[in-house]
Short mmCIF file of C-alpha atoms in Angstrom, two decimals:
data_model
loop_
_atom_site.label_atom_id
_atom_site.label_comp_id
_atom_site.label_asym_id
_atom_site.label_seq_id
_atom_site.Cartn_x
_atom_site.Cartn_y
_atom_site.Cartn_z
CA GLU A 1 7.54 -20.34 0.32
CA ALA A 2 5.89 -19.21 -2.90
CA GLY A 3 3.77 -16.10 -2.62
CA VAL A 4 0.39 -15.18 -4.05
CA ALA A 5 0.64 -15.25 -7.83
CA GLN A 6 -1.41 -12.96 -10.07
CA SER A 7 -1.64 -12.54 -13.81
CA PRO A 8 -1.51 -10.64 -16.01
CA ARG A 9 0.67 -7.93 -14.51
CA TYR A 10 -0.81 -5.23 -16.73
CA LYS A 11 -3.92 -5.03 -18.90
CA ILE A 12 -5.16 -2.26 -21.15
CA ILE A 13 -8.66 -2.45 -22.60
CA GLU A 14 -11.26 -0.15 -24.05
CA LYS A 15 -14.48 0.63 -22.21
CA ARG A 16 -17.27 -1.88 -22.67
CA GLN A 17 -14.76 -4.69 -23.25
CA SER A 18 -14.41 -7.66 -20.93
CA VAL A 19 -11.38 -8.59 -18.85
CA ALA A 20 -10.39 -11.37 -16.46
CA PHE A 21 -7.74 -11.61 -13.78
CA TRP A 22 -6.30 -14.76 -12.30
CA CYS A 23 -5.01 -15.48 -8.81
CA ASN A 24 -3.21 -18.49 -7.36
CA PRO A 25 -3.05 -18.23 -3.56
CA ILE A 26 -0.40 -19.67 -1.30
CA SER A 27 -0.78 -23.43 -1.08
CA GLY A 28 -3.12 -24.46 1.71
CA HIS A 29 -4.62 -21.03 2.28
CA ALA A 30 -8.35 -21.48 2.65
CA THR A 31 -9.34 -17.82 2.50
CA LEU A 32 -8.91 -15.69 -0.62
CA TYR A 33 -9.67 -12.01 -1.11
CA TRP A 34 -9.92 -9.65 -4.06
CA TYR A 35 -9.24 -5.96 -3.43
CA GLN A 36 -9.56 -2.97 -5.75
CA GLN A 37 -6.99 -0.19 -5.32
CA ILE A 38 -7.82 2.98 -7.25
CA LEU A 39 -4.99 5.47 -7.69
CA GLY A 40 -4.74 7.69 -4.62
CA GLN A 41 -6.94 5.44 -2.50
CA GLY A 42 -6.41 2.52 -0.19
CA PRO A 43 -7.37 -1.02 -1.18
CA LYS A 44 -11.08 -1.80 -0.96
CA LEU A 45 -12.36 -5.33 -0.41
CA LEU A 46 -14.46 -6.62 -3.30
CA ILE A 47 -15.04 -10.25 -2.34
CA GLN A 48 -13.87 -12.85 0.16
CA PHE A 49 -13.93 -16.63 -0.36
CA GLN A 50 -13.63 -19.34 2.25
CA ASN A 51 -12.56 -22.41 0.28
CA ASN A 52 -14.89 -22.18 -2.74
CA GLY A 53 -17.75 -20.40 -0.98
CA VAL A 54 -18.39 -16.66 -0.89
CA VAL A 55 -18.17 -15.16 2.60
CA ASP A 56 -18.55 -11.47 1.75
CA ASP A 57 -19.34 -9.83 -1.57
CA SER A 58 -21.17 -6.80 -0.23
CA GLN A 59 -18.92 -4.33 -2.08
CA LEU A 60 -18.75 -6.19 -5.38
CA PRO A 61 -20.60 -4.36 -8.20
CA LYS A 62 -22.50 -7.45 -9.23
CA ASP A 63 -23.98 -5.93 -12.37
CA ARG A 64 -20.55 -6.04 -14.01
CA PHE A 65 -18.13 -7.87 -11.70
CA SER A 66 -18.09 -11.61 -11.06
CA ALA A 67 -15.65 -13.90 -9.31
CA GLU A 68 -15.28 -17.59 -8.79
CA ARG A 69 -12.95 -19.91 -6.96
CA LEU A 70 -13.10 -23.35 -8.44
CA LYS A 71 -12.06 -26.27 -6.22
CA GLY A 72 -11.11 -23.84 -3.46
CA VAL A 73 -7.74 -22.98 -4.99
CA ASP A 74 -7.32 -20.59 -7.95
CA SER A 75 -9.67 -17.69 -8.47
CA THR A 76 -10.69 -15.47 -11.36
CA LEU A 77 -12.21 -12.01 -11.23
CA LYS A 78 -14.08 -10.81 -14.31
CA ILE A 79 -15.37 -7.42 -15.37
CA GLN A 80 -17.98 -7.28 -18.14
CA PRO A 81 -18.41 -4.66 -19.49
CA ALA A 82 -15.61 -2.46 -18.17
CA LYS A 83 -16.07 1.22 -17.39
CA LEU A 84 -13.48 3.98 -17.20
CA GLU A 85 -13.82 4.07 -13.40
CA ASP A 86 -12.71 0.44 -13.19
CA SER A 87 -9.12 1.54 -13.87
CA ALA A 88 -7.26 0.36 -10.79
CA VAL A 89 -4.89 -2.23 -9.42
CA TYR A 90 -6.66 -5.46 -8.53
CA LEU A 91 -5.00 -7.19 -5.62
CA CYS A 92 -5.46 -10.78 -4.59
CA ALA A 93 -4.65 -11.90 -1.06
CA SER A 94 -4.84 -15.16 0.87
CA SER A 95 -4.72 -16.08 4.51
CA LEU A 96 -4.37 -19.04 6.80
CA GLY A 97 -4.93 -18.07 10.39
CA GLU A 98 -3.77 -14.67 11.50
CA LYS A 99 -1.78 -13.29 8.58
CA LEU A 100 -2.74 -11.83 5.23
CA PHE A 101 -0.46 -12.23 2.19
CA PHE A 102 -0.90 -10.02 -0.87
CA GLY A 103 0.03 -10.58 -4.48
CA SER A 104 1.64 -7.80 -6.50
CA GLY A 105 -1.59 -7.10 -8.35
CA THR A 106 -2.91 -6.59 -11.87
CA GLN A 107 -2.93 -3.01 -13.11
CA LEU A 108 -5.97 -2.37 -15.30
CA SER A 109 -6.28 0.66 -17.54
CA VAL A 110 -9.64 1.24 -19.21
CA LEU A 111 -9.47 3.68 -22.12
CA ALA B 1 -18.99 2.07 10.64
CA GLN B 2 -15.28 2.14 11.10
CA SER B 3 -12.87 4.30 9.12
CA VAL B 4 -9.26 5.34 8.94
CA THR B 5 -7.74 8.75 8.21
CA GLN B 6 -4.10 9.14 7.27
CA LEU B 7 -2.85 12.69 7.63
CA GLY B 8 -0.48 13.67 4.86
CA SER B 9 -0.40 11.89 1.52
CA HIS B 10 3.33 12.59 1.20
CA VAL B 11 6.03 12.76 3.86
CA SER B 12 9.67 13.58 3.13
CA VAL B 13 12.54 13.05 5.56
CA SER B 14 16.31 13.00 5.42
CA GLU B 15 18.18 9.76 5.93
CA GLY B 16 18.73 9.30 9.66
CA ALA B 17 15.81 11.53 10.65
CA LEU B 18 12.73 10.51 12.62
CA VAL B 19 9.86 9.04 10.61
CA LEU B 20 6.33 9.85 11.82
CA LEU B 21 3.31 8.75 9.81
CA ARG B 22 -0.06 9.66 11.27
CA CYS B 23 -3.19 7.53 11.44
CA ASN B 24 -6.47 8.19 13.20
CA TYR B 25 -9.29 5.70 13.30
CA SER B 26 -12.98 5.63 14.04
CA SER B 27 -14.60 2.56 15.55
CA SER B 28 -17.47 1.93 17.93
CA VAL B 29 -15.91 -1.29 19.20
CA PRO B 30 -12.31 -2.21 20.10
CA PRO B 31 -10.44 -2.30 16.81
CA TYR B 32 -7.70 -4.35 15.27
CA LEU B 33 -5.19 -1.87 13.83
CA PHE B 34 -2.52 -2.46 11.20
CA TRP B 35 0.23 -0.79 9.25
CA TYR B 36 1.08 -2.21 5.84
CA VAL B 37 3.91 -1.17 3.52
CA GLN B 38 3.85 -1.33 -0.27
CA TYR B 39 7.10 -1.15 -2.22
CA PRO B 40 6.92 -0.36 -5.95
CA ASN B 41 5.53 -3.25 -8.00
CA GLN B 42 5.08 -5.40 -4.92
CA GLY B 43 2.14 -6.49 -2.81
CA LEU B 44 1.28 -5.06 0.57
CA GLN B 45 3.32 -6.42 3.46
CA LEU B 46 2.33 -6.32 7.12
CA LEU B 47 4.61 -4.07 9.19
CA LEU B 48 2.88 -4.45 12.53
CA LYS B 49 -0.51 -4.89 14.15
CA TYR B 50 -2.35 -4.11 17.37
CA THR B 51 -5.00 -6.48 18.66
CA THR B 52 -5.06 -6.40 22.46
CA GLY B 53 -2.58 -5.97 25.28
CA ALA B 54 0.50 -3.78 25.10
CA THR B 55 -0.26 -0.51 23.37
CA LEU B 56 3.25 -0.04 21.99
CA VAL B 57 3.70 -2.44 19.14
CA LYS B 58 7.02 -3.22 17.50
CA GLY B 59 7.19 -4.34 13.91
CA ILE B 60 9.67 -5.24 11.23
CA ASN B 61 12.47 -2.99 9.96
CA GLY B 62 12.63 -0.97 13.18
CA PHE B 63 9.12 0.47 12.97
CA GLU B 64 6.78 0.77 15.92
CA ALA B 65 3.33 2.20 16.58
CA GLU B 66 1.43 3.18 19.69
CA PHE B 67 -2.29 2.62 20.16
CA LYS B 68 -3.80 5.62 21.96
CA LYS B 69 -7.46 5.03 22.63
CA SER B 70 -8.04 8.50 24.08
CA GLU B 71 -6.74 10.08 20.87
CA THR B 72 -8.09 7.35 18.54
CA SER B 73 -4.63 7.28 16.99
CA PHE B 74 -2.15 4.66 15.82
CA HIS B 75 0.82 6.64 14.53
CA LEU B 76 3.80 4.85 12.98
CA THR B 77 7.34 5.86 13.92
CA LYS B 78 10.93 4.92 13.23
CA PRO B 79 13.80 6.67 15.02
CA SER B 80 16.14 6.81 12.03
CA ALA B 81 15.03 6.66 8.40
CA HIS B 82 16.89 4.58 5.85
CA MET B 83 16.80 5.00 2.09
CA SER B 84 15.19 1.56 1.83
CA ASP B 85 12.17 2.81 3.84
CA ALA B 86 10.93 4.78 0.83
CA ALA B 87 7.53 3.24 0.03
CA GLU B 88 3.80 3.75 0.49
CA TYR B 89 2.39 3.06 3.92
CA PHE B 90 -1.21 2.15 4.65
CA CYS B 91 -3.00 2.18 7.98
CA ALA B 92 -5.94 -0.20 8.28
CA VAL B 93 -8.66 -1.11 10.78
CA SER B 94 -10.90 -4.10 11.32
CA VAL B 95 -13.46 -4.92 13.98
CA VAL B 96 -13.63 -8.57 12.96
CA SER B 97 -10.19 -10.16 12.87
CA ASN B 98 -6.57 -9.87 11.74
CA THR B 99 -7.50 -10.68 8.17
CA ASP B 100 -11.18 -10.00 7.49
CA LYS B 101 -13.01 -6.81 6.56
CA LEU B 102 -9.94 -4.60 6.63
CA ILE B 103 -10.62 -0.96 5.85
CA PHE B 104 -7.58 0.86 4.56
CA GLY B 105 -6.62 4.51 4.67
CA THR B 106 -5.60 6.39 1.55
CA GLY B 107 -1.90 5.86 2.15
CA THR B 108 1.16 8.01 2.84
CA ARG B 109 4.09 8.02 0.43
CA LEU B 110 7.37 8.27 2.31
CA GLN B 111 10.37 9.77 0.53
CA VAL B 112 13.82 9.56 2.09
CA PHE B 113 16.52 11.97 0.91
CA PRO B 114 20.24 11.34 1.35
#
């Protein structure tokens, strides 16, 4: 079974630039999550989709972060403009039923 | 609001020694509790979970954890460490389900020495 795919693996940008991350969940998984993992901290949920609808985006900084899940499959997370404190690993996860599957993440460095 | 505290950001053990990683939680309602493991350059993987029922939970790779409501703890143990256990371990809590609104601790990095 293929896992959750994320790209790019690494991204380095300067502050105030824009960046986008892509996630392809496991086939058939209706629920998709984006987490932010800052160095030294545990993952923090940014947004949760059920199919192509947003279930929870209470912790998403909406002034600079946006996410979409077209056709209920792939998802993109965008940051515009980036700040230094956005440096983190961005994890995508998907679930079907009782188990959560994580991708290996995109490591973002904002200089 | 619920929260998780992991005591000790780094734990070092010798191969064959007991592994004990500590987790305390705070929740006003019965929680779902989890331990996840993260190997370098890989995603988080579920080790074990507690939902209801038996308080001693067995997981993959010989790990187990015990839910102690009176101590609000969910410590992770393994009788004999293996070099391959070296990784970062995260405790997490949810009051919703096995997959939604997980709140993670800050993690404990386990080193295993030969």
